[in-house]
mmCIF file of C-alpha atoms in Angstrom:
data_model
loop_
_atom_site.group_PDB
_atom_site.id
_atom_site.type_symbol
_atom_site.label_atom_id
_atom_site.label_comp_id
_atom_site.label_asym_id
_atom_site.label_seq_id
_atom_site.Cartn_x
_atom_site.Cartn_y
_atom_site.Cartn_z
ATOM 1 C CA MET U 121 25.624 20.734 -15.630
ATOM 2 C CA SER U 122 23.194 23.272 -16.946
ATOM 3 C CA LEU U 123 24.210 26.930 -16.842
ATOM 4 C CA LEU U 124 22.222 29.425 -14.816
ATOM 5 C CA ASN U 125 19.993 31.935 -16.535
ATOM 6 C CA VAL U 126 21.836 35.169 -15.771
ATOM 7 C CA THR U 127 18.822 37.464 -16.156
ATOM 8 C CA SER U 128 16.394 35.696 -13.837
ATOM 9 C CA LEU U 129 18.888 33.674 -11.733
ATOM 10 C CA THR U 130 16.551 30.711 -12.183
ATOM 11 C CA PRO U 131 18.328 27.466 -13.106
ATOM 12 C CA ALA U 132 17.111 25.403 -16.017
ATOM 13 C CA SER U 133 17.676 22.308 -13.903
ATOM 14 C CA PHE U 134 18.893 21.171 -10.492
ATOM 15 C CA ILE U 135 21.481 18.552 -9.575
ATOM 16 C CA LEU U 136 20.299 16.150 -6.866
ATOM 17 C CA ASN U 137 23.551 15.156 -5.193
ATOM 18 C CA GLY U 138 22.247 12.042 -3.457
ATOM 19 C CA ILE U 139 23.583 11.446 0.058
ATOM 20 C CA PRO U 140 26.629 13.692 0.652
ATOM 21 C CA GLY U 141 29.548 11.934 2.304
ATOM 22 C CA LEU U 142 28.298 8.463 1.389
ATOM 23 C CA GLU U 143 28.849 8.531 -2.370
ATOM 24 C CA GLU U 144 31.034 5.411 -2.246
ATOM 25 C CA VAL U 145 28.247 3.317 -0.710
ATOM 26 C CA HIS U 146 25.375 4.650 -2.807
ATOM 27 C CA LEU U 147 24.970 1.259 -4.467
ATOM 28 C CA TRP U 148 24.759 -0.594 -1.146
ATOM 29 C CA ILE U 149 22.280 1.910 0.284
ATOM 30 C CA SER U 150 20.059 1.430 -2.760
ATOM 31 C CA PHE U 151 19.474 -2.294 -2.110
ATOM 32 C CA PRO U 152 17.494 -1.938 1.160
ATOM 33 C CA LEU U 153 15.614 1.027 -0.300
ATOM 34 C CA CYS U 154 14.691 -1.014 -3.380
ATOM 35 C CA ALA U 155 13.651 -3.983 -1.214
ATOM 36 C CA MET U 156 11.433 -1.763 0.940
ATOM 37 C CA TYR U 157 9.902 -0.174 -2.145
ATOM 38 C CA SER U 158 9.118 -3.608 -3.615
ATOM 39 C CA ILE U 159 7.530 -4.731 -0.342
ATOM 40 C CA ALA U 160 5.523 -1.508 -0.196
ATOM 41 C CA LEU U 161 4.133 -1.937 -3.721
ATOM 42 C CA THR U 162 3.353 -5.638 -3.262
ATOM 43 C CA GLY U 163 1.785 -5.225 0.171
ATOM 44 C CA ASN U 164 -0.356 -2.193 -0.615
ATOM 45 C CA PHE U 165 -1.599 -3.434 -3.986
ATOM 46 C CA GLY U 166 -2.342 -6.814 -2.415
ATOM 47 C CA LEU U 167 -4.230 -5.168 0.443
ATOM 48 C CA MET U 168 -6.282 -3.021 -1.937
ATOM 49 C CA TYR U 169 -7.159 -6.052 -4.066
ATOM 50 C CA LEU U 170 -8.123 -8.072 -0.980
ATOM 51 C CA ILE U 171 -10.428 -5.328 0.293
ATOM 52 C CA TYR U 172 -11.978 -4.982 -3.166
ATOM 53 C CA SER U 173 -12.540 -8.713 -3.694
ATOM 54 C CA GLU U 174 -13.696 -9.737 -0.197
ATOM 55 C CA GLU U 175 -17.254 -8.641 0.544
ATOM 56 C CA ALA U 176 -16.679 -9.048 4.280
ATOM 57 C CA LEU U 177 -14.184 -6.154 4.126
ATOM 58 C CA HIS U 178 -16.585 -3.692 2.475
ATOM 59 C CA ARG U 179 -16.861 -1.672 5.677
ATOM 60 C CA PRO U 180 -15.779 1.906 6.522
ATOM 61 C CA MET U 181 -12.684 0.835 8.462
ATOM 62 C CA TYR U 182 -11.296 -1.143 5.529
ATOM 63 C CA ILE U 183 -12.318 1.454 2.954
ATOM 64 C CA PHE U 184 -10.199 3.975 4.862
ATOM 65 C CA LEU U 185 -7.413 1.382 4.971
ATOM 66 C CA ALA U 186 -7.611 0.976 1.184
ATOM 67 C CA LEU U 187 -7.399 4.773 0.862
ATOM 68 C CA LEU U 188 -4.324 4.747 3.117
ATOM 69 C CA SER U 189 -2.700 2.057 0.944
ATOM 70 C CA PHE U 190 -3.441 4.037 -2.215
ATOM 71 C CA THR U 191 -1.888 7.150 -0.659
ATOM 72 C CA ASP U 192 1.162 5.165 0.459
ATOM 73 C CA VAL U 193 1.787 3.876 -3.058
ATOM 74 C CA LEU U 194 1.606 7.392 -4.523
ATOM 75 C CA MET U 195 3.752 8.874 -1.765
ATOM 76 C CA CYS U 196 6.699 6.499 -2.117
ATOM 77 C CA THR U 197 6.429 6.375 -5.921
ATOM 78 C CA SER U 198 6.793 10.162 -6.108
ATOM 79 C CA THR U 199 10.435 9.906 -4.944
ATOM 80 C CA LEU U 200 11.838 6.354 -4.878
ATOM 81 C CA PRO U 201 12.208 5.723 -8.650
ATOM 82 C CA ASN U 202 14.156 8.967 -9.015
ATOM 83 C CA THR U 203 16.211 8.189 -5.904
ATOM 84 C CA LEU U 204 17.150 4.754 -7.245
ATOM 85 C CA CYS U 205 18.198 6.314 -10.572
ATOM 86 C CA ILE U 206 20.546 8.610 -8.650
ATOM 87 C CA LEU U 207 22.023 5.801 -6.559
ATOM 88 C CA TRP U 208 22.295 3.261 -9.384
ATOM 89 C CA PHE U 209 22.989 5.204 -12.568
ATOM 90 C CA ASN U 210 24.208 8.561 -11.224
ATOM 91 C CA LEU U 211 21.354 10.352 -13.059
ATOM 92 C CA LYS U 212 21.312 13.432 -10.878
ATOM 93 C CA GLU U 213 19.926 16.156 -13.139
ATOM 94 C CA ILE U 214 16.270 17.120 -12.806
ATOM 95 C CA ASP U 215 14.434 19.839 -14.689
ATOM 96 C CA PHE U 216 13.404 22.890 -12.684
ATOM 97 C CA LYS U 217 9.685 22.383 -13.401
ATOM 98 C CA ALA U 218 9.973 18.656 -12.726
ATOM 99 C CA CYS U 219 11.556 19.499 -9.384
ATOM 100 C CA LEU U 220 8.634 21.778 -8.517
ATOM 101 C CA ALA U 221 6.184 19.052 -9.567
ATOM 102 C CA GLN U 222 7.941 16.477 -7.401
ATOM 103 C CA MET U 223 7.888 18.898 -4.488
ATOM 104 C CA PHE U 224 4.148 19.369 -4.942
ATOM 105 C CA PHE U 225 3.367 15.644 -5.047
ATOM 106 C CA VAL U 226 5.624 14.787 -2.099
ATOM 107 C CA HIS U 227 4.035 17.333 0.226
ATOM 108 C CA THR U 228 0.493 16.717 -1.047
ATOM 109 C CA PHE U 229 0.647 12.974 -0.451
ATOM 110 C CA THR U 230 2.351 13.310 2.929
ATOM 111 C CA GLY U 231 -0.405 15.718 3.954
ATOM 112 C CA MET U 232 -3.024 13.289 2.681
ATOM 113 C CA GLU U 233 -1.341 10.444 4.593
ATOM 114 C CA SER U 234 -1.748 12.419 7.803
ATOM 115 C CA GLY U 235 -5.352 13.261 6.936
ATOM 116 C CA VAL U 236 -6.285 9.625 6.276
ATOM 117 C CA LEU U 237 -4.804 8.592 9.632
ATOM 118 C CA MET U 238 -6.985 11.264 11.248
ATOM 119 C CA LEU U 239 -10.078 9.926 9.434
ATOM 120 C CA MET U 240 -9.256 6.407 10.609
ATOM 121 C CA ALA U 241 -9.070 7.668 14.203
ATOM 122 C CA LEU U 242 -12.521 9.226 13.805
ATOM 123 C CA ASP U 243 -13.747 5.940 12.346
ATOM 124 C CA ARG U 244 -12.550 4.077 15.466
ATOM 125 C CA TYR U 245 -14.229 6.695 17.670
ATOM 126 C CA VAL U 246 -17.586 6.233 15.954
ATOM 127 C CA ALA U 247 -17.267 2.435 15.929
ATOM 128 C CA ILE U 248 -16.531 2.185 19.658
ATOM 129 C CA CYS U 249 -18.571 5.066 21.078
ATOM 130 C CA TYR U 250 -21.602 4.771 18.721
ATOM 131 C CA PRO U 251 -21.632 1.130 17.556
ATOM 132 C CA LEU U 252 -25.370 1.044 16.800
ATOM 133 C CA ARG U 253 -25.157 4.093 14.542
ATOM 134 C CA TYR U 254 -21.831 3.184 12.939
ATOM 135 C CA SER U 255 -23.188 2.134 9.544
ATOM 136 C CA THR U 256 -25.621 5.057 9.353
ATOM 137 C CA ILE U 257 -23.046 7.713 10.245
ATOM 138 C CA LEU U 258 -20.177 6.503 8.046
ATOM 139 C CA THR U 259 -21.947 5.849 4.773
ATOM 140 C CA ASN U 260 -20.144 5.537 1.455
ATOM 141 C CA VAL U 261 -21.102 9.106 0.564
ATOM 142 C CA VAL U 262 -19.657 10.457 3.814
ATOM 143 C CA ILE U 263 -16.449 8.463 3.317
ATOM 144 C CA ALA U 264 -16.061 9.750 -0.257
ATOM 145 C CA LYS U 265 -16.611 13.363 0.829
ATOM 146 C CA ALA U 266 -14.147 13.030 3.716
ATOM 147 C CA GLY U 267 -11.471 11.573 1.433
ATOM 148 C CA LEU U 268 -12.020 14.291 -1.178
ATOM 149 C CA LEU U 269 -11.813 17.080 1.411
ATOM 150 C CA THR U 270 -8.587 15.601 2.789
ATOM 151 C CA PHE U 271 -7.053 15.575 -0.675
ATOM 152 C CA LEU U 272 -8.217 19.119 -1.490
ATOM 153 C CA ARG U 273 -6.882 20.403 1.823
ATOM 154 C CA GLY U 274 -3.416 19.125 0.965
ATOM 155 C CA VAL U 275 -3.547 20.493 -2.581
ATOM 156 C CA MET U 276 -4.665 23.977 -1.550
ATOM 157 C CA LEU U 277 -2.053 24.296 1.198
ATOM 158 C CA VAL U 278 0.844 22.869 -0.834
ATOM 159 C CA ILE U 279 0.330 24.807 -4.090
ATOM 160 C CA PRO U 280 1.965 27.992 -2.665
ATOM 161 C CA PHE U 281 5.200 26.038 -2.079
ATOM 162 C CA SER U 282 5.839 25.990 -5.813
ATOM 163 C CA PHE U 283 5.291 29.740 -6.229
ATOM 164 C CA LEU U 284 7.376 30.627 -3.160
ATOM 165 C CA THR U 285 10.227 28.455 -4.442
ATOM 166 C CA LYS U 286 10.007 29.701 -8.020
ATOM 167 C CA ARG U 287 10.364 33.368 -7.023
ATOM 168 C CA LEU U 288 13.700 32.818 -5.258
ATOM 169 C CA PRO U 289 17.014 33.705 -6.949
ATOM 170 C CA TYR U 290 19.515 30.844 -7.171
ATOM 171 C CA CYS U 291 22.867 32.603 -7.510
ATOM 172 C CA ARG U 292 24.759 30.071 -5.340
ATOM 173 C CA GLY U 293 24.394 27.250 -7.828
ATOM 174 C CA ASN U 294 21.911 24.527 -8.518
ATOM 175 C CA ILE U 295 23.268 21.567 -6.520
ATOM 176 C CA ILE U 296 20.763 20.196 -3.980
ATOM 177 C CA PRO U 297 22.304 17.945 -1.298
ATOM 178 C CA HIS U 298 19.327 15.577 -1.292
ATOM 179 C CA THR U 299 17.814 12.628 -3.168
ATOM 180 C CA TYR U 300 14.563 14.417 -4.049
ATOM 181 C CA CYS U 301 13.147 17.939 -4.227
ATOM 182 C CA ASP U 302 11.948 18.949 -0.791
ATOM 183 C CA HIS U 303 10.622 22.455 -0.112
ATOM 184 C CA MET U 304 13.240 23.599 2.388
ATOM 185 C CA SER U 305 16.074 21.679 0.706
ATOM 186 C CA VAL U 306 15.494 23.642 -2.487
ATOM 187 C CA ALA U 307 14.936 26.941 -0.665
ATOM 188 C CA LYS U 308 18.195 26.631 1.294
ATOM 189 C CA ILE U 309 20.374 26.774 -1.834
ATOM 190 C CA SER U 310 18.832 30.131 -2.774
ATOM 191 C CA CYS U 311 20.681 33.386 -2.152
ATOM 192 C CA GLY U 312 17.425 35.221 -1.440
ATOM 193 C CA ASN U 313 15.350 35.664 1.708
ATOM 194 C CA VAL U 314 13.751 32.329 2.590
ATOM 195 C CA GLN U 315 12.081 33.512 5.785
ATOM 196 C CA VAL U 316 8.672 33.556 4.095
ATOM 197 C CA ASN U 317 9.216 29.984 2.929
ATOM 198 C CA ALA U 318 10.158 28.868 6.434
ATOM 199 C CA ILE U 319 7.198 30.611 8.072
ATOM 200 C CA TYR U 320 4.696 29.296 5.552
ATOM 201 C CA GLY U 321 6.167 25.778 5.799
ATOM 202 C CA LEU U 322 5.751 25.898 9.573
ATOM 203 C CA MET U 323 2.176 27.158 9.190
ATOM 204 C CA VAL U 324 1.292 24.315 6.792
ATOM 205 C CA ALA U 325 2.833 21.793 9.175
ATOM 206 C CA LEU U 326 0.673 23.138 11.995
ATOM 207 C CA LEU U 327 -2.497 23.275 9.889
ATOM 208 C CA ILE U 328 -2.092 19.735 8.617
ATOM 209 C CA GLY U 329 0.002 17.816 11.127
ATOM 210 C CA GLY U 330 -1.030 19.790 14.198
ATOM 211 C CA PHE U 331 -4.745 19.664 13.387
ATOM 212 C CA ASP U 332 -4.633 15.952 12.557
ATOM 213 C CA ILE U 333 -2.713 15.072 15.713
ATOM 214 C CA LEU U 334 -5.174 17.111 17.774
ATOM 215 C CA CYS U 335 -8.135 15.227 16.252
ATOM 216 C CA ILE U 336 -6.395 11.875 16.782
ATOM 217 C CA THR U 337 -5.634 12.754 20.411
ATOM 218 C CA VAL U 338 -9.223 13.832 21.116
ATOM 219 C CA SER U 339 -10.601 10.728 19.390
ATOM 220 C CA TYR U 340 -8.457 8.338 21.410
ATOM 221 C CA THR U 341 -9.189 10.210 24.627
ATOM 222 C CA MET U 342 -12.912 9.658 24.033
ATOM 223 C CA ILE U 343 -12.243 6.048 23.028
ATOM 224 C CA LEU U 344 -10.257 5.460 26.223
ATOM 225 C CA ARG U 345 -13.052 6.864 28.353
ATOM 226 C CA ALA U 346 -15.634 4.700 26.592
ATOM 227 C CA VAL U 347 -13.522 1.545 26.868
ATOM 228 C CA VAL U 348 -12.670 2.032 30.535
ATOM 229 C CA SER U 349 -16.382 2.384 31.349
ATOM 230 C CA LEU U 350 -17.106 -1.077 29.912
ATOM 231 C CA SER U 351 -17.846 -3.686 32.578
ATOM 232 C CA SER U 352 -16.533 -6.710 30.709
ATOM 233 C CA ALA U 353 -12.788 -7.281 30.462
ATOM 234 C CA ASP U 354 -13.246 -9.171 27.190
ATOM 235 C CA ALA U 355 -15.152 -6.227 25.715
ATOM 236 C CA ARG U 356 -12.372 -3.841 26.754
ATOM 237 C CA GLN U 357 -9.704 -6.066 25.245
ATOM 238 C CA LYS U 358 -11.663 -6.436 22.002
ATOM 239 C CA ALA U 359 -12.175 -2.666 21.745
ATOM 240 C CA PHE U 360 -8.486 -1.964 22.335
ATOM 241 C CA SER U 361 -7.438 -4.629 19.824
ATOM 242 C CA THR U 362 -9.290 -2.829 17.020
ATOM 243 C CA CYS U 363 -7.117 0.245 17.622
ATOM 244 C CA THR U 364 -3.707 -1.442 17.962
ATOM 245 C CA ALA U 365 -2.873 -1.483 14.253
ATOM 246 C CA HIS U 366 -3.916 2.145 13.823
ATOM 247 C CA ILE U 367 -1.774 3.284 16.757
ATOM 248 C CA CYS U 368 1.230 1.464 15.251
ATOM 249 C CA ALA U 369 0.589 3.189 11.902
ATOM 250 C CA ILE U 370 0.482 6.576 13.642
ATOM 251 C CA VAL U 371 3.832 5.962 15.357
ATOM 252 C CA ILE U 372 5.459 4.709 12.131
ATOM 253 C CA THR U 373 4.268 7.796 10.238
ATOM 254 C CA TYR U 374 4.735 10.660 12.680
ATOM 255 C CA VAL U 375 8.060 9.789 14.367
ATOM 256 C CA PRO U 376 10.234 10.076 11.202
ATOM 257 C CA ALA U 377 8.047 12.974 10.010
ATOM 258 C CA PHE U 378 8.722 15.018 13.153
ATOM 259 C CA PHE U 379 12.423 14.153 13.014
ATOM 260 C CA THR U 380 12.666 15.363 9.406
ATOM 261 C CA PHE U 381 10.640 18.505 10.078
ATOM 262 C CA PHE U 382 12.574 19.675 13.130
ATOM 263 C CA THR U 383 16.048 18.833 11.785
ATOM 264 C CA HIS U 384 15.328 21.003 8.726
ATOM 265 C CA ARG U 385 14.614 24.017 10.895
ATOM 266 C CA PHE U 386 16.513 23.579 14.155
ATOM 267 C CA GLY U 387 19.114 20.831 13.757
ATOM 268 C CA GLY U 388 20.944 21.815 10.605
ATOM 269 C CA HIS U 389 24.298 22.313 12.396
ATOM 270 C CA THR U 390 24.107 19.460 14.928
ATOM 271 C CA ILE U 391 22.837 16.493 12.870
ATOM 272 C CA PRO U 392 25.054 15.207 9.998
ATOM 273 C CA PRO U 393 23.501 15.802 6.556
ATOM 274 C CA HIS U 394 23.588 12.140 5.573
ATOM 275 C CA ILE U 395 21.583 11.176 8.684
ATOM 276 C CA HIS U 396 18.983 13.773 7.835
ATOM 277 C CA ILE U 397 18.702 12.645 4.196
ATOM 278 C CA ILE U 398 18.450 8.953 5.106
ATOM 279 C CA MET U 399 15.701 9.742 7.613
ATOM 280 C CA ALA U 400 13.937 11.893 5.006
ATOM 281 C CA ASN U 401 13.842 8.875 2.676
ATOM 282 C CA LEU U 402 12.683 6.546 5.440
ATOM 283 C CA TYR U 403 9.982 9.073 6.318
ATOM 284 C CA LEU U 404 8.451 8.493 2.870
ATOM 285 C CA LEU U 405 9.218 4.761 2.715
ATOM 286 C CA MET U 406 8.608 3.350 6.197
ATOM 287 C CA PRO U 407 4.818 3.874 6.365
ATOM 288 C CA PRO U 408 4.095 2.305 2.939
ATOM 289 C CA THR U 409 6.319 -0.656 3.802
ATOM 290 C CA MET U 410 5.095 -1.317 7.328
ATOM 291 C CA ASN U 411 1.378 -0.461 7.179
ATOM 292 C CA PRO U 412 0.296 -3.575 5.186
ATOM 293 C CA ILE U 413 2.404 -5.777 7.480
ATOM 294 C CA VAL U 414 1.040 -4.190 10.660
ATOM 295 C CA TYR U 415 -2.587 -4.393 9.552
ATOM 296 C CA GLY U 416 -2.097 -7.923 8.216
ATOM 297 C CA VAL U 417 -0.682 -9.114 11.547
ATOM 298 C CA LYS U 418 -2.831 -7.115 13.975
ATOM 299 C CA THR U 419 -6.247 -7.249 12.258
ATOM 300 C CA LYS U 420 -8.046 -10.585 12.604
ATOM 301 C CA GLN U 421 -10.519 -9.900 9.793
ATOM 302 C CA ILE U 422 -7.722 -9.293 7.299
ATOM 303 C CA ARG U 423 -5.874 -12.433 8.416
ATOM 304 C CA ASP U 424 -9.058 -14.488 8.032
ATOM 305 C CA SER U 425 -9.739 -12.956 4.617
ATOM 306 C CA VAL U 426 -6.225 -13.774 3.446
ATOM 307 C CA ILE U 427 -6.590 -17.402 4.578
ATOM 308 C CA ARG U 428 -10.037 -17.659 3.016
ATOM 309 C CA PHE U 429 -8.784 -16.125 -0.208
ATOM 310 C CA LEU U 430 -5.850 -18.528 -0.418
ATOM 311 C CA PHE U 431 -7.973 -21.595 0.324
ATOM 312 C CA LYS U 432 -10.604 -20.429 -2.141
ATOM 313 C CA ARG U 433 -7.977 -20.304 -4.863
ATOM 314 C CA LYS U 434 -6.707 -23.739 -3.822
ATOM 315 C CA ASP U 435 -10.235 -25.210 -3.942
ATOM 316 C CA THR U 436 -10.865 -23.580 -7.314
ATOM 317 C CA LEU U 437 -7.673 -25.103 -8.670
ATOM 318 C CA SER U 438 -8.665 -28.536 -7.344
ATOM 319 C CA GLN U 439 -12.113 -28.246 -8.894
ATOM 320 C CA ASN U 440 -10.596 -27.308 -12.255
ATOM 321 C CA VAL U 441 -8.248 -30.291 -12.165
ATOM 322 C CA LYS U 442 -11.080 -32.628 -11.169
ATOM 323 C CA GLN U 443 -13.338 -31.297 -13.900
ATOM 324 C CA THR U 444 -10.562 -31.734 -16.453
ATOM 325 C CA LEU U 445 -10.109 -35.353 -15.427
ATOM 326 C CA LEU U 446 -13.845 -36.021 -15.564
ATOM 327 C CA ASN U 447 -14.090 -34.589 -19.034
ATOM 328 C CA VAL U 448 -11.645 -37.171 -20.350
ATOM 329 C CA ARG U 449 -13.793 -39.661 -22.271
ATOM 330 C CA VAL U 450 -12.624 -43.171 -23.043
ATOM 331 C CA PRO U 451 -14.040 -44.283 -26.404
ATOM 332 C CA LEU U 452 -15.964 -47.556 -26.467
ATOM 333 C CA PRO U 453 -14.496 -50.286 -28.657
ATOM 334 C CA ARG U 454 -16.274 -50.886 -31.930
ATOM 335 C CA LEU U 455 -18.209 -54.148 -32.090
ATOM 336 C CA ARG U 456 -17.020 -56.092 -35.079
ATOM 337 C CA SER U 457 -19.299 -59.150 -34.855
ATOM 338 C CA PRO U 458 -22.718 -60.240 -33.506
ATOM 339 C CA THR U 459 -20.976 -62.760 -31.294
ATOM 340 C CA GLN U 460 -19.006 -60.014 -29.460
ATOM 341 C CA GLN U 461 -22.201 -57.917 -29.087
ATOM 342 C CA GLU U 462 -24.011 -60.881 -27.482
ATOM 343 C CA THR U 463 -21.060 -61.368 -25.142
ATOM 344 C CA LEU U 464 -21.345 -57.734 -23.935
ATOM 345 C CA GLN U 465 -25.089 -57.942 -23.384
ATOM 346 C CA ARG U 466 -25.186 -61.145 -21.380
ATOM 347 C CA LYS U 467 -24.538 -61.253 -17.686
ATOM 348 C CA PRO U 468 -21.160 -62.221 -16.285
ATOM 349 C CA SER U 469 -20.648 -65.936 -16.645
ATOM 350 C CA MET U 470 -17.980 -68.512 -17.052
ATOM 351 C CA CYS U 471 -16.532 -69.336 -20.435
ATOM 352 C CA PRO U 472 -16.680 -72.928 -21.622
ATOM 353 C CA GLN U 473 -12.989 -73.314 -20.887
ATOM 354 C CA GLY U 474 -13.476 -71.975 -17.373
ATOM 355 C CA THR U 475 -11.992 -68.477 -17.941
ATOM 356 C CA PRO U 476 -13.956 -65.830 -15.947
ATOM 357 C CA ILE U 477 -15.477 -62.765 -17.675
ATOM 358 C CA CYS U 478 -14.992 -59.266 -16.094
ATOM 359 C CA ASN U 479 -18.034 -57.193 -15.210
ATOM 360 C CA SER U 480 -18.907 -54.442 -17.703
ATOM 361 C CA LYS U 481 -19.246 -51.003 -16.097
ATOM 362 C CA SER U 482 -21.505 -48.766 -18.142
ATOM 363 C CA SER U 483 -23.411 -46.843 -15.491
ATOM 364 C CA SER U 484 -21.893 -43.522 -16.646
ATOM 365 C CA SER U 485 -20.391 -42.367 -19.896
ATOM 366 C CA PHE U 486 -17.506 -40.789 -17.923
ATOM 367 C CA GLU U 487 -16.350 -44.067 -16.345
ATOM 368 C CA TRP U 488 -13.903 -46.563 -17.630
ATOM 369 C CA LEU U 489 -15.444 -49.484 -19.508
ATOM 370 C CA THR U 490 -13.846 -52.794 -18.708
ATOM 371 C CA LEU U 491 -14.459 -55.597 -21.230
ATOM 372 C CA CYS U 492 -13.466 -59.208 -21.137
ATOM 373 C CA SER U 493 -14.153 -61.839 -23.760
ATOM 374 C CA CYS U 494 -13.703 -65.573 -23.944
ATOM 375 C CA ARG U 495 -10.795 -66.917 -25.868
#
């Protein structure tokens, strides 16, 4: 364990203690986390590749979905490799600056996750309430600007976390009862006044989460009004079906997020620490794992694209095998005498002894050539 710097009371490194109280089952806990992480990487990279390769999916809704998948990969990768190292190899030490960097990335990508879900809700609002102007309103330039603003919003609001955490004195030690560096988890081990950290953390949560939830609520209220006013039941069902996957993604993201946020501030003495830490890990791992599955099951266009992509690869493989077989040339036998050459040129006939001659097939150079001669 690294010694504390006596002059500044700033540790050279922290010790991430994993899941307190469950040290004996760290290895068993790591297996489902590793499985979920593998599913998250496979599903999100596969979804991004499918959207990139299928021209039918080059639409605003699926571009936002690709942005959500990209954010999910970054969000879970910012913590899970380090968490698995703690659970598997007991590598608990993390440099102070590396801890601040991890804190920055975790909160930036979680804020961006919320922002992308808000943009997807606005996309559904435009698609259902203004279908004729959908492609003119959500152009590629507008989508790029919206994604960039969402990212910059998270960066600008999260940067102060690092400075507020760095200024605190850590005279109680440097052991963090967590699997990764979270803002309030690091601040709580300080012996200084963390009230500013708590107030600013609450303000950021309201500016990001509160604003995004407000926009999502308003968007779906307008969508509900527009759908209810439709005269056709099939049209209403089709409109609702386009929002089902997005609503599931919202629930998967915000339920563990709210649990983690409120237990940090109000449930520290009532909820066991290991429950809080497990939920904090699921908060970063559940959305990346479930979003590709939910959108793959609930979205017809993605299902059709997956089937078309698989059959296209199967047809391509069949064509390659067929072409390989066609390119196999059978060499013609060399004619060694004029008598054999005359036998090939004449029409099929009977030999003097009564032995039949086979037909010669020479319509294509790629076909087998069958020769028969009299004996």
